[in-house]
Short mmCIF file of C-alpha atoms and ligand atoms in Angstrom, two decimals:
data_model
loop_
_atom_site.label_atom_id
_atom_site.label_comp_id
_atom_site.label_asym_id
_atom_site.label_seq_id
_atom_site.Cartn_x
_atom_site.Cartn_y
_atom_site.Cartn_z
CA UNK A 1 4.15 -1.87 19.14
CA UNK A 2 5.53 -1.84 22.61
CA UNK A 3 9.20 -2.55 22.81
CA UNK A 4 8.59 -5.12 25.60
CA UNK A 5 12.15 -6.23 25.15
CA UNK A 6 14.90 -6.66 27.71
CA UNK A 7 16.18 -3.23 28.69
CA UNK A 8 18.71 -1.84 26.26
CA UNK A 9 17.64 -4.13 23.43
CA UNK A 10 15.55 -2.87 20.55
CA UNK A 11 12.83 -5.20 19.24
CA UNK A 12 13.83 -6.73 15.90
CA UNK A 13 11.64 -5.77 12.92
CA UNK A 14 11.89 -7.94 9.81
CA UNK A 15 11.03 -6.07 6.61
CA UNK A 16 10.38 -8.11 3.47
CA UNK A 17 10.31 -6.65 -0.04
CA UNK A 18 12.62 -3.89 1.20
CA UNK A 19 13.78 -3.01 -2.33
CA UNK A 20 10.33 -2.03 -3.60
CA UNK A 21 8.60 1.36 -3.59
CA UNK A 22 6.85 0.94 -0.23
CA UNK A 23 9.67 -1.16 1.19
CA UNK A 24 12.23 1.57 0.57
CA UNK A 25 10.04 4.18 2.30
CA UNK A 26 9.56 1.80 5.20
CA UNK A 27 13.28 1.28 5.44
CA UNK A 28 13.85 5.03 5.51
CA UNK A 29 11.15 5.75 8.07
CA UNK A 30 11.17 2.89 10.57
CA UNK A 31 11.32 4.48 14.04
CA UNK A 32 14.67 4.09 15.78
CA UNK A 33 13.06 2.13 18.63
CA UNK A 34 13.20 -0.90 16.28
CA UNK A 35 16.19 -2.96 15.26
CA UNK A 36 15.45 -3.00 11.51
CA UNK A 37 16.35 -6.03 9.38
CA UNK A 38 15.51 -5.17 5.79
CA UNK A 39 15.39 -8.04 3.28
CA UNK A 40 15.13 -7.48 -0.45
CA UNK A 41 13.76 -10.13 -2.81
CA UNK A 42 17.34 -11.36 -3.32
CA UNK A 43 17.79 -11.73 0.46
CA UNK A 44 14.51 -13.49 1.19
CA UNK A 45 11.89 -15.07 -1.06
CA UNK A 46 8.60 -14.98 0.88
CA UNK A 47 7.32 -18.00 -1.09
CA UNK A 48 10.17 -20.17 0.25
CA UNK A 49 8.69 -21.48 3.50
CA UNK A 50 11.92 -23.11 4.69
CA UNK A 51 13.94 -19.95 4.12
CA UNK A 52 11.30 -17.78 5.81
CA UNK A 53 11.02 -20.09 8.81
CA UNK A 54 14.78 -20.40 9.26
CA UNK A 55 15.26 -16.62 9.19
CA UNK A 56 12.33 -15.91 11.50
CA UNK A 57 13.43 -18.54 14.04
CA UNK A 58 16.96 -17.11 14.01
CA UNK A 59 15.98 -13.43 14.17
CA UNK A 60 12.88 -13.84 16.38
CA UNK A 61 11.37 -10.54 15.20
CA UNK A 62 8.75 -8.82 17.30
CA UNK A 63 7.28 -7.34 14.12
CA UNK A 64 7.28 -8.54 10.50
CA UNK A 65 6.31 -5.96 7.87
CA UNK A 66 5.58 -7.46 4.47
CA UNK A 67 6.14 -5.13 1.52
CA UNK A 68 6.90 -8.01 -0.86
CA UNK A 69 4.38 -8.45 -3.65
CA UNK A 70 3.86 -9.03 -7.34
CA UNK A 71 2.31 -5.58 -7.71
CA UNK A 72 2.32 -5.07 -11.49
CA UNK A 73 -1.42 -5.33 -11.98
CA UNK A 74 -1.45 -6.00 -15.74
CA UNK A 75 1.51 -8.39 -15.64
CA UNK A 76 -0.39 -10.52 -13.10
CA UNK A 77 -2.98 -11.38 -15.78
CA UNK A 78 -0.38 -13.24 -17.84
CA UNK A 79 1.37 -14.74 -14.79
CA UNK A 80 -1.55 -16.02 -12.74
CA UNK A 81 0.37 -18.82 -10.99
CA UNK A 82 3.16 -16.50 -9.89
CA UNK A 83 0.68 -13.85 -8.70
CA UNK A 84 -1.23 -16.42 -6.64
CA UNK A 85 2.03 -17.76 -5.22
CA UNK A 86 3.60 -14.42 -4.24
CA UNK A 87 0.48 -12.45 -3.29
CA UNK A 88 -1.72 -15.35 -2.25
CA UNK A 89 0.56 -17.87 -0.52
CA UNK A 90 3.53 -15.74 0.55
CA UNK A 91 1.58 -13.81 3.21
CA UNK A 92 0.34 -17.11 4.72
CA UNK A 93 3.92 -18.38 4.96
CA UNK A 94 4.94 -15.18 6.76
CA UNK A 95 1.90 -15.35 9.05
CA UNK A 96 2.65 -18.93 10.11
CA UNK A 97 6.27 -18.02 10.82
CA UNK A 98 5.11 -14.94 12.78
CA UNK A 99 2.78 -17.17 14.80
CA UNK A 100 5.67 -19.47 15.74
CA UNK A 101 7.70 -16.66 17.35
CA UNK A 102 4.83 -14.46 18.59
CA UNK A 103 5.50 -11.65 16.09
CA UNK A 104 2.95 -9.12 14.87
CA UNK A 105 2.52 -9.15 11.07
CA UNK A 106 1.82 -5.99 9.08
CA UNK A 107 0.69 -6.73 5.53
CA UNK A 108 -0.52 -4.47 2.71
CA UNK A 109 -3.47 -5.19 0.46
CA UNK A 110 -5.43 -3.23 -2.09
CA UNK A 111 -8.70 -1.56 -3.09
CA UNK A 112 -8.62 -3.93 -6.09
CA UNK A 113 -10.18 -6.65 -3.89
CA UNK A 114 -13.44 -4.75 -4.57
CA UNK A 115 -15.35 -4.60 -7.85
CA UNK A 116 -16.07 -0.86 -7.62
CA UNK A 117 -19.85 -1.15 -7.94
CA UNK A 118 -20.59 0.53 -4.59
CA UNK A 119 -21.11 4.26 -4.35
CA UNK A 120 -20.25 4.67 -0.69
CA UNK A 121 -16.68 4.61 0.57
CA UNK A 122 -15.74 0.97 1.04
CA UNK A 123 -15.56 -0.16 4.66
CA UNK A 124 -13.49 -3.12 5.81
CA UNK A 125 -16.49 -5.50 6.01
CA UNK A 126 -17.85 -4.76 2.52
CA UNK A 127 -18.13 -7.72 0.18
CA UNK A 128 -15.01 -8.38 -1.87
CA UNK A 129 -15.28 -9.26 -5.56
CA UNK A 130 -11.95 -8.80 -7.34
CA UNK A 131 -12.05 -8.12 -11.08
CA UNK A 132 -8.43 -9.05 -11.83
CA UNK A 133 -5.88 -11.76 -11.10
CA UNK A 134 -3.97 -9.21 -9.03
CA UNK A 135 -7.06 -8.41 -6.94
CA UNK A 136 -7.87 -12.10 -6.51
CA UNK A 137 -4.30 -12.94 -5.51
CA UNK A 138 -4.23 -10.12 -2.94
CA UNK A 139 -7.55 -11.32 -1.51
CA UNK A 140 -6.13 -14.85 -1.20
CA UNK A 141 -3.19 -13.36 0.69
CA UNK A 142 -5.56 -11.70 3.17
CA UNK A 143 -7.41 -14.99 3.63
CA UNK A 144 -4.16 -16.92 4.09
CA UNK A 145 -3.23 -14.60 6.98
CA UNK A 146 -6.69 -14.85 8.53
CA UNK A 147 -6.57 -18.67 8.33
CA UNK A 148 -2.99 -19.00 9.62
CA UNK A 149 -3.83 -19.05 13.33
CA UNK A 150 -2.05 -15.72 13.82
CA UNK A 151 -4.21 -13.31 15.78
CA UNK A 152 -1.93 -10.30 15.94
CA UNK A 153 -1.89 -9.00 12.37
CA UNK A 154 -2.72 -5.78 10.55
CA UNK A 155 -3.90 -6.07 6.95
CA UNK A 156 -3.83 -2.54 5.57
CA UNK A 157 -5.71 -2.06 2.30
CA UNK A 158 -4.51 0.95 0.40
CA UNK A 159 -4.86 2.46 -3.08
CA UNK A 160 -3.17 4.42 -5.90
CA UNK A 161 0.22 4.37 -4.18
CA UNK A 162 3.06 6.64 -5.21
CA UNK A 163 6.40 7.64 -3.72
CA UNK A 164 10.11 7.61 -4.45
CA UNK A 165 11.73 4.58 -5.98
CA UNK A 166 8.93 3.00 -7.90
CA UNK A 167 7.22 3.11 -11.21
CA UNK A 168 3.87 4.71 -10.35
CA UNK A 169 1.25 6.99 -11.88
CA UNK A 170 2.88 10.22 -10.66
CA UNK A 171 6.25 9.33 -12.14
CA UNK A 172 4.62 8.18 -15.38
CA UNK A 173 2.79 11.51 -15.77
CA UNK A 174 5.97 13.45 -14.95
CA UNK A 175 7.77 11.61 -17.76
CA UNK A 176 4.92 11.85 -20.28
CA UNK A 177 4.40 15.57 -19.57
CA UNK A 178 8.03 16.12 -20.50
CA UNK A 179 7.75 14.04 -23.70
CA UNK A 180 4.27 14.60 -25.20
CA UNK A 181 2.07 17.55 -26.19
CA UNK A 182 -1.15 15.69 -25.46
CA UNK A 183 -2.04 13.35 -22.62
CA UNK A 184 -5.21 11.26 -22.73
CA UNK A 185 -6.14 10.11 -19.22
CA UNK A 186 -8.97 7.95 -17.93
CA UNK A 187 -11.68 9.99 -16.22
CA UNK A 188 -14.17 7.30 -15.18
CA UNK A 189 -12.16 5.52 -12.49
CA UNK A 190 -12.33 7.16 -9.09
CA UNK A 191 -10.01 6.41 -6.18
CA UNK A 192 -7.72 7.84 -3.51
CA UNK A 193 -4.06 8.61 -4.21
CA UNK A 194 -1.81 7.61 -1.32
CA UNK A 195 1.74 8.77 -0.60
CA UNK A 196 4.01 5.98 0.71
CA UNK A 197 5.21 8.38 3.44
CA UNK A 198 1.67 8.62 4.85
CA UNK A 199 1.09 4.87 4.61
CA UNK A 200 4.29 4.06 6.50
CA UNK A 201 3.34 6.50 9.25
CA UNK A 202 -0.10 4.89 9.40
CA UNK A 203 1.40 1.40 9.76
CA UNK A 204 3.52 2.47 12.74
CA UNK A 205 0.55 4.29 14.29
CA UNK A 206 -1.45 1.05 14.09
CA UNK A 207 1.44 -0.89 15.62
CA UNK A 208 1.35 1.58 18.51
CA UNK A 209 -2.38 1.11 19.20
CA UNK A 210 -2.17 -2.13 21.25
CA UNK A 211 0.31 -0.41 23.59
CA UNK A 212 -1.98 2.53 24.32
CA UNK A 213 -5.23 0.66 23.91
CA UNK A 214 -7.92 0.86 26.58
CA UNK A 215 -10.16 -1.45 24.57
CA UNK A 216 -12.12 -3.96 26.62
CA UNK A 217 -11.02 -7.59 26.64
CA UNK A 218 -13.47 -8.58 23.90
CA UNK A 219 -12.30 -6.23 21.16
CA UNK A 220 -9.00 -6.75 19.40
CA UNK A 221 -6.91 -3.82 18.18
CA UNK A 222 -5.73 -6.03 15.27
CA UNK A 223 -7.40 -6.92 11.98
CA UNK A 224 -8.10 -5.28 8.62
CA UNK A 225 -7.89 -1.52 8.08
CA UNK A 226 -8.34 0.81 5.13
CA UNK A 227 -5.82 3.59 4.69
CA UNK A 228 -5.60 6.05 1.77
CA UNK A 229 -5.14 9.75 1.18
CA UNK A 230 -8.13 11.89 2.21
CA UNK A 231 -10.48 12.92 -0.62
CA UNK A 232 -10.96 11.28 -3.99
CA UNK A 233 -10.37 11.95 -7.69
CA UNK A 234 -10.22 10.40 -11.13
CA UNK A 235 -6.90 9.54 -12.81
CA UNK A 236 -7.59 12.54 -15.10
CA UNK A 237 -7.95 14.96 -12.16
CA UNK A 238 -4.88 13.42 -10.56
CA UNK A 239 -2.88 14.01 -13.78
CA UNK A 240 -4.09 17.63 -14.00
CA UNK A 241 -2.86 18.35 -10.48
CA UNK A 242 0.48 16.65 -11.19
CA UNK A 243 1.02 18.82 -14.28
CA UNK A 244 0.00 21.98 -12.36
CA UNK A 245 2.58 21.13 -9.70
CA UNK A 246 5.24 20.46 -12.36
CA UNK A 247 4.62 23.97 -13.75
CA UNK A 248 4.72 25.40 -10.23
CA UNK A 249 8.13 23.79 -9.79
CA UNK A 250 9.40 25.36 -13.03
CA UNK A 251 9.76 22.11 -14.96
CA UNK A 252 10.29 22.24 -18.71
CA UNK A 253 7.20 20.56 -20.18
CA UNK A 254 6.09 19.44 -23.65
CA UNK A 255 2.48 18.91 -22.61
CA UNK A 256 -0.12 21.40 -23.86
CA UNK A 257 -3.39 19.48 -23.43
CA UNK A 258 -4.76 16.84 -21.06
CA UNK A 259 -7.89 15.14 -22.38
CA UNK A 260 -10.31 13.01 -20.36
CA UNK A 261 -11.03 9.61 -21.90
CA UNK A 262 -13.05 6.59 -20.79
CA UNK A 263 -11.72 3.25 -19.60
CA UNK A 264 -13.12 1.74 -22.80
CA UNK A 265 -10.85 4.05 -24.82
CA UNK A 266 -7.78 2.74 -23.03
CA UNK A 267 -8.06 -1.04 -22.75
CA UNK A 268 -5.59 -2.75 -20.41
CA UNK A 269 -5.13 -6.48 -19.67
CA UNK A 270 -6.54 -6.17 -16.11
CA UNK A 271 -9.97 -4.74 -15.30
CA UNK A 272 -10.00 -2.08 -12.58
CA UNK A 273 -12.79 -1.07 -10.20
CA UNK A 274 -14.58 2.05 -11.48
CA UNK A 275 -15.07 3.45 -7.99
CA UNK A 276 -12.84 2.27 -5.17
CA UNK A 277 -12.82 5.02 -2.57
CA UNK A 278 -11.78 3.50 0.77
CA UNK A 279 -13.41 4.62 4.01
CA UNK A 280 -10.66 5.33 6.52
CA UNK A 281 -13.09 5.92 9.41
CA UNK A 282 -11.95 2.79 11.30
CA UNK A 283 -8.28 3.75 11.05
CA UNK A 284 -9.03 7.29 12.22
CA UNK A 285 -11.19 6.07 15.10
CA UNK A 286 -8.66 3.53 16.34
CA UNK A 287 -5.54 5.70 16.00
CA UNK A 288 -7.14 9.09 16.65
CA UNK A 289 -5.00 10.39 13.78
CA UNK A 290 -6.13 12.60 10.89
CA UNK A 291 -5.08 11.77 7.33
CA UNK A 292 -3.64 14.43 5.00
CA UNK A 293 -5.68 15.29 1.89
CA UNK A 294 -4.18 13.69 -1.22
CA UNK A 295 -3.56 17.14 -2.76
CA UNK A 296 -1.49 18.19 0.27
CA UNK A 297 0.51 14.96 0.26
CA UNK A 298 1.19 15.32 -3.47
CA UNK A 299 2.46 18.87 -2.86
CA UNK A 300 4.76 17.50 -0.14
CA UNK A 301 6.02 14.83 -2.54
CA UNK A 302 6.82 17.46 -5.17
CA UNK A 303 8.57 19.64 -2.58
CA UNK A 304 10.77 16.69 -1.63
CA UNK A 305 11.31 15.55 -5.21
CA UNK A 306 12.19 18.90 -6.80
CA UNK A 307 13.98 20.64 -3.93
N1 NAP B 1 1.55 0.29 -6.10
C1 NAP B 1 0.26 0.51 -5.84
O1 NAP B 1 -0.42 1.38 -6.46
C2 NAP B 1 -0.43 -0.27 -4.74
C3 NAP B 1 -1.78 -0.02 -4.48
C4 NAP B 1 -2.42 -0.72 -3.46
C5 NAP B 1 -1.71 -1.67 -2.73
N2 NAP B 1 -0.39 -1.90 -3.01
C6 NAP B 1 0.33 -2.91 -2.23
O2 NAP B 1 1.39 -2.27 -1.55
C7 NAP B 1 2.46 -3.19 -1.36
C8 NAP B 1 3.77 -2.59 -1.86
O3 NAP B 1 3.66 -2.36 -3.26
P1 NAP B 1 4.79 -1.59 -4.07
O4 NAP B 1 4.10 -0.66 -4.98
O5 NAP B 1 5.85 -1.10 -3.15
O6 NAP B 1 5.37 -2.79 -4.95
P2 NAP B 1 6.81 -2.94 -5.61
O7 NAP B 1 7.47 -1.59 -5.74
O8 NAP B 1 6.64 -3.76 -6.83
O9 NAP B 1 7.62 -3.76 -4.52
C9 NAP B 1 7.39 -5.11 -4.30
C10 NAP B 1 8.71 -5.74 -3.92
O10 NAP B 1 8.46 -7.11 -3.63
C11 NAP B 1 9.53 -7.87 -4.18
N3 NAP B 1 9.12 -9.25 -4.39
C12 NAP B 1 8.42 -9.78 -5.42
N4 NAP B 1 8.27 -11.11 -5.24
C13 NAP B 1 8.89 -11.41 -4.06
C14 NAP B 1 9.08 -12.61 -3.35
N5 NAP B 1 8.61 -13.79 -3.78
N6 NAP B 1 9.77 -12.56 -2.18
C15 NAP B 1 10.27 -11.40 -1.72
N7 NAP B 1 10.14 -10.23 -2.37
C16 NAP B 1 9.44 -10.24 -3.53
C17 NAP B 1 9.87 -7.15 -5.46
O11 NAP B 1 11.16 -7.50 -5.88
P3 NAP B 1 11.48 -7.72 -7.47
O12 NAP B 1 11.05 -6.45 -8.13
O13 NAP B 1 12.94 -7.98 -7.46
O14 NAP B 1 10.66 -8.90 -7.87
C18 NAP B 1 9.75 -5.70 -5.04
O15 NAP B 1 10.98 -5.22 -4.51
C19 NAP B 1 2.04 -4.47 -2.08
O16 NAP B 1 1.46 -5.35 -1.15
C20 NAP B 1 0.98 -4.00 -3.05
O17 NAP B 1 0.09 -5.03 -3.39
C21 NAP B 1 0.26 -1.22 -4.00
#
């Protein structure tokens, strides 16, 4: 985003959900051109419209990045009202506040808005049909932004996120591989692992597009985008690569076998899409940027984590 701010002043960027997995990566990697104002859940509750409006009117951010969410997919099933409030209404509250001060909103959504019945990489316009409360609540959040009157927003749908600071699949497999001889991992759900580092870079690339855009007056550089690591895999293949990398990094492991199982063998409260590969063609076309393959990004994560 262009720092069209008085000379010498950096444009304020309000970050919500700064204490979460993605929020902490965003905090670490926000370009220095911005004046970053990170807010954890304790600092700012995105479902409190008065609190959000008061802060936004005082700070007058040029950009609001929303990393706040109720992202525990299975827990959402038992806490439907809270999921719909945080994931469904919170983004609308932020969007209306952004509209009042002319800020751009960056918001993150999920591949779980789809039912996974397609067998082509999902494009942004494909029909949504969430299978879980989490997926439904995230879809409501997208709709709340779209209906807020705000035109300058980026909704970035992503998938299978991992990175420092959060419970996530990579960290779970690292722990289990140290504790158990046998791992049984679902092999019939296919998706795209995404490193928070890559997603944060993608968000700032998108924010830069309007500045460099030579789009004609009729096309907007804003809207919904898919971003995920290049390539695809099952959770089982993902786990195999994680364990291979653990061995490569000389970790002491208990695990001797990894067995593929089916989703039916491992019932969870929330249903997941069986196939939720996201097409990132629109992101790549608009930014002109390539996306690292998920295997390369995972290697990078291990280098950073075990060095
Ligand atoms: N993790 C994934 O695999 C994945 C996949 C696709 C998309 N996404 C999306 O990516 C985004 C970031 O997810 P993440 O994995 O970083 O989640 P996370 O680690 O759970 O972080 C979410 C943060 O939001 C905070 N929060 C919850 N309710 C809030 C509220 N009412 N007001 C302000 N803050 C609140 C949480 O604080 P407390 O913990 O204190 O409540 C937490 O710090 C989310 O939009 C998520 O839906 C995640």
